[in-house]
Coordinates of C-alpha atoms in Angstrom, one line a residue:
X1 CA 0.1 0.1 -0.1
X2 CA 1.6 3.4 -0.9
X3 CA 1.6 5.8 1.9
X4 CA 1.9 9.8 2.0
X5 CA 2.6 12.3 4.9
X6 CA 0.5 15.4 4.5
X7 CA 1.8 18.2 6.5
X8 CA -0.8 20.9 7.3
X9 CA -4.8 20.5 8.2
X10 CA -6.0 23.5 6.3
X11 CA -8.5 23.4 3.1
X12 CA -5.7 22.0 0.8
X13 CA -4.4 19.4 3.2
X14 CA -7.6 18.0 4.1
X15 CA -8.7 17.8 0.3
X16 CA -5.6 16.0 -0.4
X17 CA -5.6 13.8 2.3
X18 CA -9.1 12.8 1.7
X19 CA -8.4 12.2 -2.1
X20 CA -5.4 9.9 -1.5
X21 CA -7.1 8.0 0.9
X22 CA -10.1 7.4 -1.3
X23 CA -7.7 6.2 -3.8
X24 CA -6.3 3.6 -1.6
X25 CA -3.4 5.1 -0.1
X26 CA -2.4 5.3 3.5
X27 CA -2.3 8.9 4.8
X28 CA -0.3 10.5 7.6
X29 CA -1.9 14.4 8.3
X30 CA -0.1 16.2 10.5
X31 CA -1.0 19.6 12.1
X32 CA 0.9 22.2 14.4
X33 CA -2.2 22.9 15.9
X34 CA -3.2 21.2 19.2
X35 CA -6.9 21.3 17.4
X36 CA -7.7 21.4 14.0
X37 CA -10.5 24.4 13.4
X38 CA -11.0 26.9 10.7
X39 CA -11.2 30.4 11.0
X40 CA -15.0 31.7 11.6
X41 CA -15.0 33.5 8.3
X42 CA -16.1 32.5 4.7
X43 CA -14.5 31.7 1.4
X44 CA -15.3 32.7 -1.9
X45 CA -15.0 29.9 -4.6
X46 CA -15.0 30.5 -8.4
X47 CA -16.0 28.0 -10.8
X48 CA -12.5 26.5 -11.0
X49 CA -12.5 25.7 -7.2
X50 CA -16.1 24.0 -7.4
X51 CA -15.0 21.8 -10.4
X52 CA -11.9 20.9 -8.7
X53 CA -14.0 19.8 -5.1
X54 CA -16.4 17.8 -7.3
X55 CA -13.1 15.9 -9.1
X56 CA -12.1 15.5 -5.5
X57 CA -15.6 13.7 -4.9
X58 CA -16.7 16.7 -2.3
X59 CA -18.9 18.5 -4.7
X60 CA -22.2 16.7 -3.9
X61 CA -23.0 18.4 -0.6
X62 CA -21.6 21.6 -1.9
X63 CA -25.1 23.2 -2.8
X64 CA -26.5 22.9 0.5
X65 CA -23.5 25.0 2.0
X66 CA -22.8 27.6 -0.6
X67 CA -24.4 30.7 -2.0
X68 CA -24.1 32.2 -5.1
X69 CA -22.1 35.5 -5.6
X70 CA -23.8 37.7 -8.2
X71 CA -21.8 40.6 -9.5
X72 CA -22.4 43.8 -7.3
X73 CA -20.3 46.6 -8.9
X74 CA -17.9 48.7 -7.6
X75 CA -18.3 52.2 -6.0
X76 CA -16.2 54.8 -4.8
X77 CA -16.6 56.3 -1.2
X78 CA -18.8 59.1 -2.4
X79 CA -21.5 56.6 -3.9
X80 CA -20.2 57.0 -7.4
X81 CA -20.6 53.7 -9.7
X82 CA -17.0 52.8 -10.9
X83 CA -18.3 49.4 -12.5
X84 CA -22.2 48.9 -12.8
X85 CA -23.2 45.5 -11.8
X86 CA -23.8 43.1 -14.6
X87 CA -25.4 40.2 -14.8
X88 CA -23.3 37.0 -14.6
X89 CA -24.1 33.4 -16.0
X90 CA -24.7 30.5 -13.7
X91 CA -21.3 29.0 -15.2
X92 CA -19.3 31.8 -14.3
X93 CA -20.8 33.1 -10.8
X94 CA -18.6 32.1 -7.9
X95 CA -20.1 30.9 -4.9
X96 CA -19.3 32.1 -1.1
X97 CA -19.2 29.3 1.7
X98 CA -18.6 29.6 5.8
X99 CA -15.3 28.4 6.1
X100 CA -16.6 26.2 9.1
X101 CA -18.9 24.4 6.7
X102 CA -16.3 23.7 4.1
X103 CA -14.2 22.1 7.0
X104 CA -16.8 20.1 8.4
X105 CA -17.3 18.9 4.5
X106 CA -13.5 17.9 4.1
X107 CA -13.0 16.2 7.4
X108 CA -16.4 14.2 6.7
X109 CA -14.2 12.9 3.3
X110 CA -11.1 11.8 5.1
X111 CA -12.1 8.3 5.6
X112 CA -10.4 5.6 8.1
X113 CA -7.1 5.5 6.0
X114 CA -6.4 8.9 7.1
X115 CA -4.4 9.0 10.7
X116 CA -4.6 13.1 11.7
X117 CA -1.9 13.9 14.4
X118 CA -2.0 17.2 16.0
X119 CA 0.3 19.1 18.0
X120 CA 3.0 18.0 16.0
X121 CA 5.6 21.0 14.5
X122 CA 7.5 19.5 11.6
X123 CA 11.1 20.9 11.4
X124 CA 12.9 19.2 8.6
X125 CA 12.1 17.2 5.6
X126 CA 14.6 14.5 4.3
X127 CA 15.5 14.7 0.8
X128 CA 18.1 12.0 0.5
X129 CA 19.0 10.5 -2.6
X130 CA 18.1 7.1 -2.9
X131 CA 16.1 7.0 0.2
X132 CA 12.0 7.8 0.8
X133 CA 11.3 11.3 1.8
X134 CA 10.3 12.0 5.3
X135 CA 9.3 14.7 7.8
X136 CA 10.8 15.1 11.4
X137 CA 9.9 16.9 14.4
X138 CA 13.4 17.0 15.7
X139 CA 12.6 13.6 17.7
X140 CA 10.8 11.4 15.4
X141 CA 11.0 10.9 11.6
X142 CA 8.0 9.8 9.5
X143 CA 8.6 8.4 6.2
X144 CA 6.6 7.8 3.1
X145 CA 6.3 7.2 -0.6
X146 CA 5.2 10.8 -0.8
X147 CA 5.2 14.0 1.2
X148 CA 2.8 17.0 0.3
X149 CA 3.6 20.1 1.9
X150 CA 0.4 21.8 2.6
X151 CA 1.6 24.1 5.5
X152 CA 0.8 27.5 4.5
X153 CA 2.5 30.4 4.0
X154 CA 5.1 30.1 6.4
X155 CA 6.1 26.4 4.9
X156 CA 9.0 25.0 6.5
X157 CA 9.3 22.5 4.0
X158 CA 9.1 25.3 0.9
X159 CA 12.2 26.9 2.8
X160 CA 14.4 24.1 2.9
X161 CA 13.4 23.2 -0.6
X162 CA 12.9 26.5 -2.4
X163 CA 14.7 29.1 -0.4
X164 CA 14.7 31.7 -3.1
X165 CA 11.0 32.2 -2.6
X166 CA 10.7 34.3 0.5
X167 CA 7.6 35.7 2.1
X168 CA 7.0 39.6 1.9
X169 CA 4.4 41.8 3.0
X170 CA 1.7 42.7 0.2
X171 CA 1.4 46.0 2.0
X172 CA -2.1 46.0 3.4
X173 CA -4.0 44.0 6.1
X174 CA -7.4 42.6 6.1
X175 CA -10.2 42.2 8.6
X176 CA -13.0 39.5 8.0
X177 CA -16.4 38.8 9.9
X178 CA -19.5 36.8 9.4
X179 CA -22.5 39.0 11.0
X180 CA -25.1 36.2 12.4
X181 CA -28.4 36.7 10.8
X182 CA -30.1 37.3 14.3
X183 CA -27.6 39.9 14.9
X184 CA -27.3 41.3 11.1
X185 CA -29.0 44.6 10.3
X186 CA -32.6 44.8 8.2
X187 CA -31.5 46.3 5.1
X188 CA -34.1 47.8 2.6
X189 CA -35.3 45.5 -0.2
X190 CA -33.9 47.3 -3.0
X191 CA -29.9 47.6 -1.1
X192 CA -27.9 44.8 -2.2
X193 CA -25.6 43.5 0.1
X194 CA -23.4 42.1 -2.3
X195 CA -21.0 44.5 -3.8
X196 CA -17.5 46.4 -3.5
X197 CA -16.5 49.7 -2.6
X198 CA -13.0 51.0 -3.5
X199 CA -11.2 53.9 -2.1
X200 CA -7.3 55.3 -1.8
X201 CA -5.9 52.2 -0.2
X202 CA -9.1 50.7 1.4
X203 CA -11.5 48.3 0.2
X204 CA -14.7 46.9 1.4
X205 CA -16.8 43.9 0.3
X206 CA -19.8 42.3 1.6
X207 CA -21.8 39.1 0.7
X208 CA -24.7 37.2 2.0
X209 CA -24.4 33.8 3.5
X210 CA -27.9 32.3 2.3
X211 CA -31.1 34.0 3.0
X212 CA -32.4 35.6 6.5
X213 CA -34.5 32.9 8.1
X214 CA -33.2 29.9 6.1
X215 CA -29.7 28.6 6.5
X216 CA -29.7 26.7 3.1
X217 CA -28.5 23.7 4.5
X218 CA -25.7 25.5 6.7
X219 CA -26.4 26.5 10.5
X220 CA -23.8 29.2 9.7
X221 CA -25.7 31.9 7.7
X222 CA -25.3 35.6 7.7
X223 CA -23.6 38.6 5.9
X224 CA -20.0 38.1 5.2
X225 CA -17.5 41.1 4.8
X226 CA -14.1 41.9 4.2
X227 CA -12.4 45.2 4.7
X228 CA -8.8 45.9 3.1
X229 CA -6.4 48.8 4.3
X230 CA -3.2 50.0 3.2
X231 CA -0.3 49.5 6.1
X232 CA 0.7 46.5 8.7
X233 CA -2.0 44.9 10.9
X234 CA -3.1 46.7 13.9
X235 CA -1.5 45.4 17.5
X236 CA -4.5 47.1 19.5
X237 CA -7.6 44.7 21.0
X238 CA -10.4 43.8 18.6
X239 CA -12.4 46.6 20.1
X240 CA -10.1 49.1 19.4
X241 CA -9.7 47.5 15.7
X242 CA -13.6 47.8 15.3
X243 CA -13.5 51.0 16.3
X244 CA -10.8 52.1 13.7
X245 CA -12.5 50.2 11.1
X246 CA -15.9 52.2 11.8
X247 CA -14.0 55.6 11.6
X248 CA -12.2 54.7 8.2
X249 CA -15.1 53.5 6.6
X250 CA -17.4 56.5 7.8
X251 CA -19.4 58.1 5.5
X252 CA -19.2 55.3 2.9
X253 CA -21.9 54.0 1.1
X254 CA -24.5 51.6 2.9
X255 CA -24.6 49.3 3.9
X256 CA -21.0 49.4 5.5
X257 CA -21.8 51.4 8.8
X258 CA -24.8 49.3 9.5
X259 CA -22.5 46.2 8.8
X260 CA -20.0 47.8 10.8
X261 CA -22.2 48.8 13.8
X262 CA -23.6 45.0 13.6
X263 CA -20.1 43.2 13.7
X264 CA -19.4 42.2 17.5
X265 CA -15.4 42.2 18.2
X266 CA -15.4 38.7 18.9
X267 CA -16.5 38.1 15.1
X268 CA -13.5 40.2 14.0
X269 CA -10.4 38.1 12.3
X270 CA -7.4 40.1 11.3
X271 CA -4.5 39.0 9.0
X272 CA -1.5 40.4 7.5
X273 CA -1.9 40.0 3.8
X274 CA 1.7 38.1 2.7
X275 CA 2.5 36.8 -0.7
X276 CA 5.5 34.9 -2.3
X277 CA 8.1 36.7 -4.0
X278 CA 9.6 35.1 -6.4
X279 CA 7.3 31.9 -6.6
X280 CA 9.1 28.7 -5.7
X281 CA 11.6 27.4 -8.8
X282 CA 9.7 23.8 -8.8
X283 CA 6.4 22.5 -7.2
X284 CA 7.7 19.1 -7.2
X285 CA 10.8 17.4 -6.2
X286 CA 11.4 13.6 -6.9
X287 CA 13.2 11.7 -4.1
X288 CA 14.7 8.2 -4.5
X289 CA 11.4 6.3 -5.3
X290 CA 8.7 9.0 -4.4
X291 CA 8.9 12.6 -3.9
X292 CA 7.8 15.7 -2.3
X293 CA 5.2 18.3 -3.8
X294 CA 4.5 21.9 -2.5
X295 CA 0.2 22.6 -2.4
X296 CA -1.7 25.7 -1.7
X297 CA -0.1 28.7 -0.2
X298 CA 2.9 26.7 0.5
X299 CA 3.4 27.0 -3.3
X300 CA 1.8 30.1 -4.0
X301 CA 0.7 32.4 -1.3
X302 CA -0.7 35.4 -3.1
X303 CA -3.2 38.5 -2.1
X304 CA -7.0 37.8 -1.7
X305 CA -7.7 40.0 -4.2
X306 CA -9.3 37.8 -6.8
X307 CA -10.4 35.1 -4.4
X308 CA -8.5 32.3 -5.9
X309 CA -6.3 31.1 -2.8
X310 CA -8.3 28.3 -1.8
X311 CA -9.6 27.5 -5.7
X312 CA -5.6 26.9 -6.6
X313 CA -5.2 24.9 -3.6
X314 CA -8.3 22.5 -4.5
X315 CA -6.8 22.6 -8.2
X316 CA -3.5 21.6 -6.7
X317 CA -5.4 18.7 -5.0
X318 CA -7.0 17.3 -7.8
X319 CA -4.2 17.7 -9.9
X320 CA -2.1 15.7 -7.8
X321 CA -4.7 13.1 -7.3
X322 CA -5.4 12.6 -10.9
X323 CA -1.6 12.3 -11.9
X324 CA -1.1 9.7 -9.2
X325 CA -3.6 7.6 -10.4
X326 CA -2.1 7.9 -14.0
X327 CA 1.3 7.4 -13.7
X328 CA 4.7 6.0 -11.7
X329 CA 5.2 8.1 -8.7
X330 CA 8.3 10.2 -9.5
X331 CA 6.9 10.4 -12.9
X332 CA 3.5 12.0 -11.3
X333 CA 5.9 14.3 -9.0
X334 CA 7.6 15.7 -12.1
X335 CA 4.1 16.2 -14.1
X336 CA 2.4 17.9 -11.1
X337 CA 5.5 20.4 -11.6
X338 CA 5.0 20.6 -15.1
X339 CA 1.6 21.6 -14.7
X340 CA 1.0 23.5 -11.6
X341 CA 3.7 26.0 -12.4
X342 CA 2.3 27.9 -15.3
X343 CA -1.1 28.0 -14.0
X344 CA -0.1 29.3 -10.3
X345 CA 2.2 32.0 -12.1
X346 CA -0.4 33.1 -14.7
X347 CA -2.9 33.5 -11.8
X348 CA -0.7 35.1 -9.4
X349 CA 0.2 37.7 -12.3
X350 CA -3.2 38.9 -12.6
X351 CA -3.6 39.1 -8.6
X352 CA -0.7 41.6 -8.7
X353 CA -2.1 43.5 -11.2
X354 CA -5.5 43.9 -9.6
X355 CA -3.4 44.6 -6.1
X356 CA -1.6 47.5 -7.8
X357 CA -4.9 48.6 -8.8
X358 CA -6.5 48.5 -5.5
X359 CA -3.2 50.5 -4.0
X360 CA -3.3 53.3 -5.6
X361 CA -2.7 56.6 -3.8
X362 CA -2.8 60.2 -4.5
X363 CA -5.3 62.5 -5.9
X364 CA -4.2 62.5 -9.4
X365 CA -3.3 58.5 -9.4
X366 CA -6.7 57.9 -8.4
X367 CA -8.4 60.1 -10.9
X368 CA -6.6 58.4 -13.5
X369 CA -7.4 54.7 -12.3
X370 CA -11.2 55.8 -11.5
X371 CA -11.2 56.7 -15.3
X372 CA -9.8 53.8 -16.2
X373 CA -11.3 51.3 -13.7
X374 CA -14.1 49.9 -15.6
X375 CA -11.9 48.7 -18.6
X376 CA -9.4 47.5 -16.2
X377 CA -11.6 45.6 -13.8
X378 CA -13.5 44.5 -16.6
X379 CA -10.3 43.2 -18.3
X380 CA -9.1 41.7 -15.5
X381 CA -11.9 40.1 -14.1
X382 CA -13.2 38.6 -17.7
X383 CA -9.7 37.2 -17.5
X384 CA -10.0 35.5 -14.2
X385 CA -13.7 34.7 -14.7
X386 CA -12.6 33.1 -18.3
X387 CA -9.6 31.1 -16.6
X388 CA -11.8 29.9 -13.6
X389 CA -14.3 28.4 -16.1
X390 CA -11.8 26.9 -18.6
X391 CA -9.9 25.2 -15.9
X392 CA -10.3 21.3 -16.2
X393 CA -8.6 18.6 -13.8
X394 CA -5.8 16.5 -16.3
X395 CA -8.0 13.5 -17.6

């Protein structure tokens, strides 16, 4: 029986561990946390992410926990439309899912061939010629035919195998929250929740998770919002951070003030936005009879502006699982590298272009950006949507 060690129990690690187990692998899933649990926020999945989950046999229950996310357009802080909302075909429309619901669906797919070990901090990956790969916590070494590094942006395994790729700040911080329906403000019927407001270094996006009064199969419905601001994360407690957000976004179009007023400090999740520069020189490393692969943020951490982080992780998992069914292990590792690096590089380029647009500062630069945003935003999002719709897991 073939064996794998998956390092990191985020969405990418859970997805690939379950996929390998369903293909007959014996999987050891390691995570440094004492308890594996997701953030109480949400995630946007574009059609490529949905299709990847379907290829991983995790798409059947997605409709029960996912909410379609229509195009809400883009406005300035004074309410002026920069990009009007446009109708979106179903096949191009992303969905939004509560992270806890997604986590539960992935946990349910692990099965009895996955051994989950928590409280394990991997400190070293073994890549000796002629030997099976393995990972060590400094005291014990676990070897396997395949090691999957799904240990996130600060991946220890990537630092050892691809030291040229460094984690750098993207120049902004993000705050996320889900306001449960029982606490969410009641908004006028003609006031859509979904949409984006874009200022000078500031951005606010909101979306519905299900419908009020109906969880749509999820017990975690509500209103999900994300605020992004230029600068470093704030060291203050959540109460102070929330007060700052209310000050920064005062006077912005409805329902932003209502959403921030309805947010409890315990809802708030702050995150420094970071990325990899440059991307790793390789995503697959043949080792003896097996190999090591990088997956998810360990391979291509990027700003969240196009909502492709989780989608690419699921693409990685679906691609790897497919290739391992069709090829010998070292060949599959090399094929994974050939397939995934160009794909990730393309999405990262698009994301960095959008990041430059979002972080525009200065009066003249803002005027130029706003004048061109309709064209820029449409072209970028159309390119992203086309890429998301066209992606297919390898046959």
